[in-house]
Amino acid sequence: MMKEAYVSDQNFENTDCIQFPLDRGEYENCTFRNYSFEYADLSGFKFTDCDFIGCNLSMAKLINTAFRDVVFKECKMFGLQFSDCNEFGLSFKFESCLLNNSIFYKTVIKKTLFKDTKLTEVDFEQCDLSGSVFSSCDFTGAVFQNTNLEKADLRTSFHYSIDPNINRLKKAKFSLSEVHGLLYKLDIQIEGNS
């Protein structure tokens, strides 16, 4: 059996993971900048205190991948199965990312920060997002079903459709201008004062 790599305090820039694959193992306090992981197999990798900046991780395999205190900034991350990740210590934050068609089904990611991120058609079904902050996020077509959004802050986010009858929303924060995203199932008209 091959020994897994341990890499710390390294910078990886302007490279393609398919042409120049990373050694499977643990990466700690590393920065990946403009690095393409598109369609890469990151199964079993461990990333701790790492930053991914301007990277493309679209369609990467994440079976038992560990993300612990990881920051994703300005990353393209289409079609990722976060539900396949290693659950132990799973924690990350997203800033100015494209997470379209990604799946967080049944993940426990409390107090996660999503900032200026597109979450188009993302699956949050049965996810625990309690205490999370969604700052200026676009939820067009995102799925919320049996999702825990207690104490979550969605005040600056938009285009969500969340059914209060099948999701936990206690003490969650929403803006008045987007309240129709909570009332859409009632088939009523909401009009502003003019």
Tab-separated table of C-alpha atoms in Angstrom:
chain	number	residue	atom	x	y	z
A	1	MET	CA	0.000	0.000	0.000
A	2	MET	CA	1.379	3.409	-0.993
A	3	LYS	CA	2.075	5.933	1.708
A	4	GLU	CA	-0.103	9.021	1.473
A	5	ALA	CA	1.552	12.399	0.967
A	6	TYR	CA	1.617	15.098	3.632
A	7	VAL	CA	2.080	18.596	2.214
A	8	SER	CA	1.987	21.800	4.243
A	9	ASP	CA	2.520	25.518	3.669
A	10	GLN	CA	2.750	25.204	-0.125
A	11	ASN	CA	1.374	27.336	-2.950
A	12	PHE	CA	-0.009	25.749	-6.103
A	13	GLU	CA	-0.690	28.131	-9.012
A	14	ASN	CA	-1.890	28.134	-12.610
A	15	THR	CA	-1.858	24.359	-12.989
A	16	ASP	CA	-4.208	21.650	-14.168
A	17	CYS	CA	-4.769	18.704	-11.821
A	18	ILE	CA	-5.381	16.347	-14.755
A	19	GLN	CA	-2.027	17.133	-16.422
A	20	PHE	CA	-0.136	17.503	-13.138
A	21	PRO	CA	-2.025	15.417	-10.577
A	22	LEU	CA	-1.628	16.019	-6.875
A	23	ASP	CA	-0.396	13.153	-4.736
A	24	ARG	CA	-3.270	11.676	-2.746
A	25	GLY	CA	-2.911	12.640	0.888
A	26	GLU	CA	-3.241	15.513	3.315
A	27	TYR	CA	-2.762	19.178	2.441
A	28	GLU	CA	-2.499	21.607	5.332
A	29	ASN	CA	-2.264	25.402	5.205
A	30	CYS	CA	-1.864	25.345	1.400
A	31	THR	CA	-3.088	27.829	-1.198
A	32	PHE	CA	-4.420	26.781	-4.587
A	33	ARG	CA	-4.673	29.733	-6.972
A	34	ASN	CA	-6.111	29.519	-10.526
A	35	TYR	CA	-5.774	25.750	-10.270
A	36	SER	CA	-8.056	23.491	-12.296
A	37	PHE	CA	-9.493	20.452	-10.535
A	38	GLU	CA	-12.218	20.037	-13.162
A	39	TYR	CA	-13.249	16.360	-13.331
A	40	ALA	CA	-10.389	15.467	-10.941
A	41	ASP	CA	-10.726	12.576	-8.498
A	42	LEU	CA	-10.153	14.132	-5.059
A	43	SER	CA	-11.560	11.100	-3.246
A	44	GLY	CA	-9.788	10.489	0.045
A	45	PHE	CA	-7.868	13.797	-0.035
A	46	LYS	CA	-7.729	15.873	3.160
A	47	PHE	CA	-7.604	19.674	2.968
A	48	THR	CA	-7.136	21.525	6.271
A	49	ASP	CA	-6.838	25.326	6.590
A	50	CYS	CA	-6.469	25.605	2.807
A	51	ASP	CA	-7.505	28.435	0.470
A	52	PHE	CA	-8.824	27.831	-3.046
A	53	ILE	CA	-8.762	31.096	-5.011
A	54	GLY	CA	-10.014	31.383	-8.588
A	55	CYS	CA	-10.034	27.592	-8.973
A	56	ASN	CA	-12.271	25.387	-11.092
A	57	LEU	CA	-13.469	22.355	-9.119
A	58	SER	CA	-16.451	21.573	-11.345
A	59	MET	CA	-17.480	17.919	-11.463
A	60	ALA	CA	-14.596	16.821	-9.201
A	61	LYS	CA	-15.163	13.552	-7.306
A	62	LEU	CA	-15.382	14.163	-3.550
A	63	ILE	CA	-15.857	10.667	-2.112
A	64	ASN	CA	-14.621	10.813	1.497
A	65	THR	CA	-12.814	14.106	0.767
A	66	ALA	CA	-12.138	16.102	3.930
A	67	PHE	CA	-12.567	19.885	3.896
A	68	ARG	CA	-11.692	21.325	7.313
A	69	ASP	CA	-11.626	25.119	7.703
A	70	VAL	CA	-11.320	25.619	3.955
A	71	VAL	CA	-12.003	28.884	2.108
A	72	PHE	CA	-13.277	28.914	-1.478
A	73	LYS	CA	-13.008	32.332	-3.128
A	74	GLU	CA	-14.040	33.160	-6.708
A	75	CYS	CA	-14.217	29.447	-7.553
A	76	LYS	CA	-16.290	27.677	-10.201
A	77	MET	CA	-17.782	24.616	-8.502
A	78	PHE	CA	-20.529	23.191	-10.726
A	79	GLY	CA	-22.083	19.811	-9.953
A	80	LEU	CA	-20.162	18.962	-6.779
A	81	GLN	CA	-21.492	16.221	-4.466
A	82	PHE	CA	-20.646	17.671	-1.045
A	83	SER	CA	-22.854	14.919	0.396
A	84	ASP	CA	-20.048	12.459	-0.487
A	85	CYS	CA	-17.454	14.354	1.612
A	86	ASN	CA	-15.972	13.112	4.870
A	87	GLU	CA	-18.376	14.458	7.502
A	88	PHE	CA	-15.795	14.691	10.296
A	89	GLY	CA	-14.950	18.365	10.868
A	90	LEU	CA	-16.548	19.405	7.565
A	91	SER	CA	-16.293	23.211	7.478
A	92	PHE	CA	-15.762	25.724	4.735
A	93	LYS	CA	-16.817	29.151	3.554
A	94	PHE	CA	-17.638	30.392	0.090
A	95	GLU	CA	-17.058	33.873	-1.280
A	96	SER	CA	-17.997	34.965	-4.816
A	97	CYS	CA	-18.321	31.349	-5.979
A	98	LEU	CA	-20.495	29.605	-8.556
A	99	LEU	CA	-21.954	26.486	-6.911
A	100	ASN	CA	-24.645	25.742	-9.485
A	101	ASN	CA	-26.151	22.242	-9.461
A	102	SER	CA	-24.125	21.175	-6.417
A	103	ILE	CA	-25.539	18.802	-3.817
A	104	PHE	CA	-25.396	19.279	-0.033
A	105	TYR	CA	-27.993	16.554	0.643
A	106	LYS	CA	-27.973	15.596	4.363
A	107	THR	CA	-24.736	17.480	5.125
A	108	VAL	CA	-24.270	19.119	8.516
A	109	ILE	CA	-22.635	22.472	7.838
A	110	LYS	CA	-23.794	24.727	10.652
A	111	LYS	CA	-22.611	28.357	10.755
A	112	THR	CA	-21.304	28.288	7.192
A	113	LEU	CA	-20.709	31.586	5.387
A	114	PHE	CA	-21.902	31.908	1.796
A	115	LYS	CA	-21.097	35.398	0.470
A	116	ASP	CA	-21.927	36.783	-3.004
A	117	THR	CA	-22.403	33.221	-4.244
A	118	LYS	CA	-24.641	31.788	-6.984
A	119	LEU	CA	-26.503	28.748	-5.642
A	120	THR	CA	-28.609	28.030	-8.736
A	121	GLU	CA	-30.438	24.687	-8.474
A	122	VAL	CA	-28.369	23.624	-5.451
A	123	ASP	CA	-29.847	20.747	-3.416
A	124	PHE	CA	-30.023	21.584	0.307
A	125	GLU	CA	-32.506	18.799	1.083
A	126	GLN	CA	-32.247	17.501	4.683
A	127	CYS	CA	-29.196	19.727	5.226
A	128	ASP	CA	-28.385	21.357	8.579
A	129	LEU	CA	-27.584	24.996	7.780
A	130	SER	CA	-28.514	26.342	11.212
A	131	GLY	CA	-26.737	29.582	12.071
A	132	SER	CA	-25.388	29.951	8.513
A	133	VAL	CA	-25.079	33.340	6.834
A	134	PHE	CA	-26.100	33.794	3.210
A	135	SER	CA	-24.927	37.261	2.207
A	136	SER	CA	-26.135	38.446	-1.235
A	137	CYS	CA	-26.647	34.914	-2.578
A	138	ASP	CA	-28.786	33.910	-5.556
A	139	PHE	CA	-30.939	30.830	-4.791
A	140	THR	CA	-32.689	30.493	-8.182
A	141	GLY	CA	-34.137	26.980	-8.315
A	142	ALA	CA	-32.425	25.854	-5.080
A	143	VAL	CA	-34.159	22.988	-3.241
A	144	PHE	CA	-35.031	23.322	0.443
A	145	GLN	CA	-36.872	20.312	1.838
A	146	ASN	CA	-36.638	19.199	5.476
A	147	THR	CA	-33.773	21.682	5.749
A	148	ASN	CA	-32.719	23.187	9.071
A	149	LEU	CA	-32.378	26.962	8.574
A	150	GLU	CA	-32.869	27.902	12.227
A	151	LYS	CA	-31.058	31.154	13.069
A	152	ALA	CA	-29.793	31.397	9.469
A	153	ASP	CA	-29.464	34.872	7.964
A	154	LEU	CA	-30.877	35.264	4.437
A	155	ARG	CA	-31.735	38.974	4.674
A	156	THR	CA	-29.625	40.049	1.679
A	157	SER	CA	-30.237	36.948	-0.445
A	158	PHE	CA	-32.827	36.518	-3.166
A	159	HIS	CA	-34.739	34.193	-5.519
A	160	TYR	CA	-35.349	31.545	-2.874
A	161	SER	CA	-38.482	29.410	-2.569
A	162	ILE	CA	-38.691	27.978	0.936
A	163	ASP	CA	-41.817	26.256	2.235
A	164	PRO	CA	-42.134	27.048	5.982
A	165	ASN	CA	-44.260	23.904	6.430
A	166	ILE	CA	-41.465	21.472	5.511
A	167	ASN	CA	-38.363	23.362	6.705
A	168	ARG	CA	-37.152	24.505	10.126
A	169	LEU	CA	-37.017	28.304	10.154
A	170	LYS	CA	-37.172	29.279	13.827
A	171	LYS	CA	-35.390	32.623	14.350
A	172	ALA	CA	-34.157	32.688	10.726
A	173	LYS	CA	-33.842	36.193	9.258
A	174	PHE	CA	-35.383	37.231	5.935
A	175	SER	CA	-35.886	40.582	4.221
A	176	LEU	CA	-39.356	42.010	3.669
A	177	SER	CA	-38.583	42.510	-0.037
A	178	GLU	CA	-38.068	38.743	-0.532
A	179	VAL	CA	-40.912	37.489	1.697
A	180	HIS	CA	-42.716	36.163	-1.383
A	181	GLY	CA	-40.086	33.379	-1.406
A	182	LEU	CA	-41.697	32.072	1.796
A	183	LEU	CA	-45.285	32.532	0.657
A	184	TYR	CA	-45.138	31.239	-2.922
A	185	LYS	CA	-47.137	28.062	-2.114
A	186	LEU	CA	-50.125	30.070	-0.915
A	187	ASP	CA	-50.768	31.357	-4.461
A	188	ILE	CA	-51.464	34.876	-3.219
A	189	GLN	CA	-50.524	38.274	-4.629
A	190	ILE	CA	-48.244	40.518	-2.589
A	191	GLU	CA	-48.157	44.154	-3.608
A	192	GLY	CA	-45.964	46.938	-2.339
A	193	ASN	CA	-47.192	50.410	-1.415
A	194	SER	CA	-46.994	52.820	-4.314
